[in-house]
Each structure stands twice: as C-alpha cells, then as structure tokens.
Amino acid sequence: MSRFRAIVPGLLGAGLSVCLAFGCAAREPALPDISTAQAPVLRDLADIRLAVESIDCDDLNQCSVVARGVYQGRTVGLKVVFGVRAGTGRGIAYQSIGGESDALLDAMATRYGQPLSSPHFAARVSGDMIVLSGDLRRVRTSPVQAKVFLFANGAESSNAELYTNVDATRGVLEILEKDPSYRRNVLAALAR
C-alpha cells in the first residue's frame, strides 16, 4: 500500500473528529453592519443597507422582503412589502418583526440625531410608492428602486419621503434618505 493511501484515511478521520467536536456545518454569512458611524450623521445622508433573508411573492405581484443587519452589536431588521394594493395603485408597507425592528428604529434615531416619540416600531406603516426602476413582477431576479411617500394624505409639514430599494441578486435592501429634513417625520411615521 502506498504511503499516500495510508495517510489520507487517517487525515480524513481526524478532520471528521474535528468537525464533530467544533462543528463544520455551513454557517450563515455574517449580517452586514448597517453603518460604521457611531454618532449622528449630520452632514451627509444616513443610508441603511440590510441583508435580504427572504423574498416571498404572491400571485398579485406583492412581495415581502425580510432583511436584517447589525448596528453597534445589535441585530436590526424589518419586513418591507412592495406592491401593497392601495386604492387604484400600488404602495409599500414597513412591518415590524419584533425587537429587531425596535432596534432598527433606535439605530435610525441615533444616526439621524433625532429623538423618538416611541421606542417601538409600528406593527405596519403604509405609504405611497413610485417605482423608479425595475419591475415588481421580477423583484426576485432584478433590482427594484422605489420612492416612498409617508403621510402622503396628511398635512404638508408631516410628509416624509425616502427611497427603498431591493436587489435580490446582491442580497441587499436599502433604506435611503431623500433629504435630512425628513428625518423627524420618517421616525414619527415608523414609531407607534
């Protein structure tokens, strides 16, 4: 028997023992840090990028995206539903997934340098949406970029605008500021 044939089974056996002892199962990729900024972002836009965990679409072109990230060591996340039926058009909804959404709201307030009216993310916040690029019917295979209007039917002073994009091929959900002047209203819309 060659020396190679005698050594390989021993190495494989040792490797299996190490895997059983320490775990060699495929690991989930680390969640992205939504920002390296630890303080309010006052002179620039405080954009947020999260890792897409799942995309579920129904027959009516309504797609739910669950995404998570990390901010200052805490897991943050939410569910965004693209294509929510709103009257004759399509809208968007931001939904809480529990404590991770509360942590996201807190992270946004920290990054925005704004106080929160409530520490809890609302169960569901709906807004008007204009798809700027992409196609909701193909959200699983091509990027969708949307401009979002919150409190669109309320007083002008309480309106908030932002962008929400999903790119399934890159595995990224983005919540991007349109203008820092909307920060207080965005937080008020998302808090319950």
mmCIF file of C-alpha atoms in Angstrom:
data_model
loop_
_atom_site.group_PDB
_atom_site.id
_atom_site.type_symbol
_atom_site.label_atom_id
_atom_site.label_comp_id
_atom_site.label_asym_id
_atom_site.label_seq_id
_atom_site.Cartn_x
_atom_site.Cartn_y
_atom_site.Cartn_z
ATOM 1 C CA MET A 1 0.000 0.000 0.000
ATOM 2 C CA SER A 2 1.349 3.408 -0.901
ATOM 3 C CA ARG A 3 2.182 5.850 1.811
ATOM 4 C CA PHE A 4 -0.449 8.276 0.382
ATOM 5 C CA ARG A 5 -3.229 5.691 0.735
ATOM 6 C CA ALA A 6 -2.213 5.009 4.311
ATOM 7 C CA ILE A 7 -2.131 8.690 5.358
ATOM 8 C CA VAL A 8 -5.315 10.002 3.662
ATOM 9 C CA PRO A 9 -7.849 7.907 5.643
ATOM 10 C CA GLY A 10 -6.161 8.964 8.868
ATOM 11 C CA LEU A 11 -6.326 12.639 7.909
ATOM 12 C CA LEU A 12 -9.952 12.339 6.842
ATOM 13 C CA GLY A 13 -10.802 10.619 10.106
ATOM 14 C CA ALA A 14 -9.035 13.354 12.084
ATOM 15 C CA GLY A 15 -10.866 16.013 10.077
ATOM 16 C CA LEU A 16 -14.202 14.365 10.800
ATOM 17 C CA SER A 17 -13.367 14.265 14.516
ATOM 18 C CA VAL A 18 -12.517 17.985 14.454
ATOM 19 C CA CYS A 19 -15.764 18.747 12.589
ATOM 20 C CA LEU A 20 -17.820 16.796 15.081
ATOM 21 C CA ALA A 21 -16.090 18.453 18.024
ATOM 22 C CA PHE A 22 -16.174 22.037 16.744
ATOM 23 C CA GLY A 23 -18.914 21.998 14.125
ATOM 24 C CA CYS A 24 -18.127 22.218 10.419
ATOM 25 C CA ALA A 25 -21.656 22.824 9.224
ATOM 26 C CA ALA A 26 -22.178 25.579 6.709
ATOM 27 C CA ARG A 27 -22.557 28.825 8.593
ATOM 28 C CA GLU A 28 -24.858 31.704 7.795
ATOM 29 C CA PRO A 29 -22.920 34.662 6.425
ATOM 30 C CA ALA A 30 -22.390 37.434 8.944
ATOM 31 C CA LEU A 31 -25.006 40.168 8.881
ATOM 32 C CA PRO A 32 -23.752 43.466 7.500
ATOM 33 C CA ASP A 33 -23.091 46.365 9.824
ATOM 34 C CA ILE A 34 -25.603 48.977 8.691
ATOM 35 C CA SER A 35 -23.100 51.746 9.391
ATOM 36 C CA THR A 36 -19.666 52.328 10.778
ATOM 37 C CA ALA A 37 -20.882 55.713 12.051
ATOM 38 C CA GLN A 38 -21.494 55.578 15.807
ATOM 39 C CA ALA A 39 -22.845 59.134 16.086
ATOM 40 C CA PRO A 40 -25.406 61.183 14.175
ATOM 41 C CA VAL A 41 -24.678 61.700 10.503
ATOM 42 C CA LEU A 42 -25.303 65.426 10.247
ATOM 43 C CA ARG A 43 -23.561 66.493 7.034
ATOM 44 C CA ASP A 44 -24.401 63.545 4.843
ATOM 45 C CA LEU A 45 -27.233 61.125 4.211
ATOM 46 C CA ALA A 46 -27.668 58.363 6.799
ATOM 47 C CA ASP A 47 -28.461 55.471 4.472
ATOM 48 C CA ILE A 48 -29.099 51.935 5.709
ATOM 49 C CA ARG A 49 -28.211 48.678 3.963
ATOM 50 C CA LEU A 50 -29.526 45.347 5.228
ATOM 51 C CA ALA A 51 -29.034 41.740 4.110
ATOM 52 C CA VAL A 52 -32.067 40.172 2.441
ATOM 53 C CA GLU A 53 -33.046 36.970 4.251
ATOM 54 C CA SER A 54 -36.161 36.096 2.285
ATOM 55 C CA ILE A 55 -38.379 37.276 -0.547
ATOM 56 C CA ASP A 56 -41.900 35.897 -0.840
ATOM 57 C CA CYS A 57 -44.172 36.994 -3.691
ATOM 58 C CA ASP A 58 -47.821 36.175 -4.239
ATOM 59 C CA ASP A 59 -49.846 35.946 -7.445
ATOM 60 C CA LEU A 60 -50.795 39.630 -7.176
ATOM 61 C CA ASN A 61 -47.208 40.949 -7.512
ATOM 62 C CA GLN A 62 -46.983 41.759 -3.824
ATOM 63 C CA CYS A 63 -43.544 40.834 -2.477
ATOM 64 C CA SER A 64 -42.486 40.651 1.174
ATOM 65 C CA VAL A 65 -38.791 41.147 1.883
ATOM 66 C CA VAL A 66 -37.324 40.332 5.304
ATOM 67 C CA ALA A 67 -33.914 41.900 5.872
ATOM 68 C CA ARG A 68 -31.510 42.176 8.795
ATOM 69 C CA GLY A 69 -28.246 43.835 9.721
ATOM 70 C CA VAL A 70 -26.204 44.794 12.768
ATOM 71 C CA TYR A 71 -25.767 48.155 14.474
ATOM 72 C CA GLN A 72 -23.461 48.558 17.476
ATOM 73 C CA GLY A 73 -23.576 44.810 18.117
ATOM 74 C CA ARG A 74 -27.385 44.500 17.985
ATOM 75 C CA THR A 75 -29.313 42.716 15.248
ATOM 76 C CA VAL A 76 -31.719 45.065 13.475
ATOM 77 C CA GLY A 77 -34.330 44.229 10.860
ATOM 78 C CA LEU A 78 -37.776 44.613 9.361
ATOM 79 C CA LYS A 79 -40.149 43.337 6.709
ATOM 80 C CA VAL A 80 -40.909 45.508 3.682
ATOM 81 C CA VAL A 81 -43.881 44.660 1.471
ATOM 82 C CA PHE A 82 -43.614 46.023 -2.065
ATOM 83 C CA GLY A 83 -46.742 46.291 -4.206
ATOM 84 C CA VAL A 84 -49.355 46.599 -1.456
ATOM 85 C CA ARG A 85 -52.700 47.400 -3.065
ATOM 86 C CA ALA A 86 -53.637 50.978 -2.206
ATOM 87 C CA GLY A 87 -56.763 52.218 -3.959
ATOM 88 C CA THR A 88 -56.067 52.073 -7.679
ATOM 89 C CA GLY A 89 -52.297 51.960 -7.282
ATOM 90 C CA ARG A 90 -49.563 50.080 -5.512
ATOM 91 C CA GLY A 91 -47.988 51.073 -2.242
ATOM 92 C CA ILE A 92 -45.417 49.871 0.228
ATOM 93 C CA ALA A 93 -45.588 48.750 3.849
ATOM 94 C CA TYR A 94 -42.897 48.589 6.522
ATOM 95 C CA GLN A 95 -43.688 45.908 9.105
ATOM 96 C CA SER A 96 -42.194 45.160 12.489
ATOM 97 C CA ILE A 97 -40.573 41.792 13.112
ATOM 98 C CA GLY A 98 -40.362 42.470 16.858
ATOM 99 C CA GLY A 99 -37.375 43.582 18.905
ATOM 100 C CA GLU A 100 -35.112 43.706 15.849
ATOM 101 C CA SER A 101 -37.354 46.368 14.318
ATOM 102 C CA ASP A 102 -37.344 48.339 17.579
ATOM 103 C CA ALA A 103 -33.529 48.153 17.453
ATOM 104 C CA LEU A 104 -33.591 49.372 13.834
ATOM 105 C CA LEU A 105 -35.754 52.341 14.810
ATOM 106 C CA ASP A 106 -33.336 53.168 17.636
ATOM 107 C CA ALA A 107 -30.371 52.878 15.234
ATOM 108 C CA MET A 108 -32.080 55.209 12.758
ATOM 109 C CA ALA A 109 -32.773 57.755 15.518
ATOM 110 C CA THR A 110 -29.127 57.595 16.614
ATOM 111 C CA ARG A 111 -27.855 58.000 13.073
ATOM 112 C CA TYR A 112 -30.380 60.767 12.338
ATOM 113 C CA GLY A 113 -29.569 62.594 15.587
ATOM 114 C CA GLN A 114 -33.298 62.809 16.362
ATOM 115 C CA PRO A 115 -35.393 61.831 19.404
ATOM 116 C CA LEU A 116 -38.008 59.081 19.185
ATOM 117 C CA SER A 117 -41.649 59.600 20.104
ATOM 118 C CA SER A 118 -41.798 55.870 20.951
ATOM 119 C CA PRO A 119 -39.100 53.201 21.207
ATOM 120 C CA HIS A 120 -41.324 50.722 19.348
ATOM 121 C CA PHE A 121 -41.521 50.196 15.598
ATOM 122 C CA ALA A 122 -45.140 50.328 14.421
ATOM 123 C CA ALA A 123 -46.784 46.998 13.565
ATOM 124 C CA ARG A 124 -47.353 48.203 9.982
ATOM 125 C CA VAL A 125 -46.772 51.548 8.277
ATOM 126 C CA SER A 126 -48.128 52.038 4.769
ATOM 127 C CA GLY A 127 -47.003 54.583 2.242
ATOM 128 C CA ASP A 128 -47.398 55.549 -1.374
ATOM 129 C CA MET A 129 -44.740 54.273 -3.732
ATOM 130 C CA ILE A 130 -43.464 55.161 -7.182
ATOM 131 C CA VAL A 131 -41.261 52.525 -8.815
ATOM 132 C CA LEU A 132 -38.321 54.456 -10.267
ATOM 133 C CA SER A 133 -36.674 51.462 -11.908
ATOM 134 C CA GLY A 134 -37.288 47.759 -12.110
ATOM 135 C CA ASP A 135 -40.442 45.691 -12.197
ATOM 136 C CA LEU A 136 -42.295 44.325 -9.158
ATOM 137 C CA ARG A 137 -43.069 41.164 -11.145
ATOM 138 C CA ARG A 138 -39.323 40.466 -11.302
ATOM 139 C CA VAL A 139 -38.202 41.505 -7.808
ATOM 140 C CA ARG A 140 -36.612 38.070 -7.250
ATOM 141 C CA THR A 141 -34.326 38.447 -10.268
ATOM 142 C CA SER A 142 -33.761 42.151 -10.887
ATOM 143 C CA PRO A 143 -33.330 45.289 -8.759
ATOM 144 C CA VAL A 144 -36.314 47.471 -7.856
ATOM 145 C CA GLN A 145 -35.855 51.088 -6.802
ATOM 146 C CA ALA A 146 -38.788 52.948 -5.267
ATOM 147 C CA LYS A 147 -39.502 56.418 -3.961
ATOM 148 C CA VAL A 148 -41.729 56.303 -0.884
ATOM 149 C CA PHE A 149 -44.112 58.922 0.491
ATOM 150 C CA LEU A 150 -45.236 58.547 4.097
ATOM 151 C CA PHE A 151 -48.166 60.571 5.489
ATOM 152 C CA ALA A 152 -48.942 61.489 1.878
ATOM 153 C CA ASN A 153 -52.538 62.362 2.785
ATOM 154 C CA GLY A 154 -51.632 64.348 5.889
ATOM 155 C CA ALA A 155 -50.514 67.897 6.434
ATOM 156 C CA GLU A 156 -47.581 69.039 4.294
ATOM 157 C CA SER A 157 -45.475 69.537 7.419
ATOM 158 C CA SER A 158 -45.798 65.859 8.349
ATOM 159 C CA ASN A 159 -44.858 64.385 4.969
ATOM 160 C CA ALA A 160 -41.784 62.208 4.757
ATOM 161 C CA GLU A 161 -40.011 60.881 1.694
ATOM 162 C CA LEU A 162 -37.317 58.258 1.319
ATOM 163 C CA TYR A 163 -36.128 55.612 -1.117
ATOM 164 C CA THR A 164 -36.400 51.880 -0.569
ATOM 165 C CA ASN A 165 -34.550 49.579 -2.939
ATOM 166 C CA VAL A 166 -34.188 45.812 -3.107
ATOM 167 C CA ASP A 167 -31.622 43.896 -5.138
ATOM 168 C CA ALA A 168 -32.117 40.160 -4.698
ATOM 169 C CA THR A 169 -29.067 39.257 -6.777
ATOM 170 C CA ARG A 170 -26.824 41.241 -4.397
ATOM 171 C CA GLY A 171 -28.957 40.280 -1.379
ATOM 172 C CA VAL A 172 -29.410 43.910 -0.294
ATOM 173 C CA LEU A 173 -32.346 46.001 0.939
ATOM 174 C CA GLU A 174 -31.621 49.727 1.160
ATOM 175 C CA ILE A 175 -33.497 52.444 3.025
ATOM 176 C CA LEU A 176 -32.050 55.669 1.670
ATOM 177 C CA GLU A 177 -32.704 59.214 2.774
ATOM 178 C CA LYS A 178 -34.076 61.674 0.262
ATOM 179 C CA ASP A 179 -33.237 64.678 2.400
ATOM 180 C CA PRO A 180 -32.152 65.069 6.050
ATOM 181 C CA SER A 181 -35.045 67.496 6.603
ATOM 182 C CA TYR A 182 -37.429 64.479 6.552
ATOM 183 C CA ARG A 183 -35.699 62.640 9.424
ATOM 184 C CA ARG A 184 -38.091 63.616 12.209
ATOM 185 C CA ASN A 185 -41.136 62.745 10.077
ATOM 186 C CA VAL A 186 -39.683 59.397 8.935
ATOM 187 C CA LEU A 187 -39.110 58.406 12.570
ATOM 188 C CA ALA A 188 -42.577 59.624 13.590
ATOM 189 C CA ALA A 189 -44.136 57.550 10.804
ATOM 190 C CA LEU A 190 -42.262 54.367 11.761
ATOM 191 C CA ALA A 191 -42.792 54.635 15.542
ATOM 192 C CA ARG A 192 -46.064 53.550 17.160
#
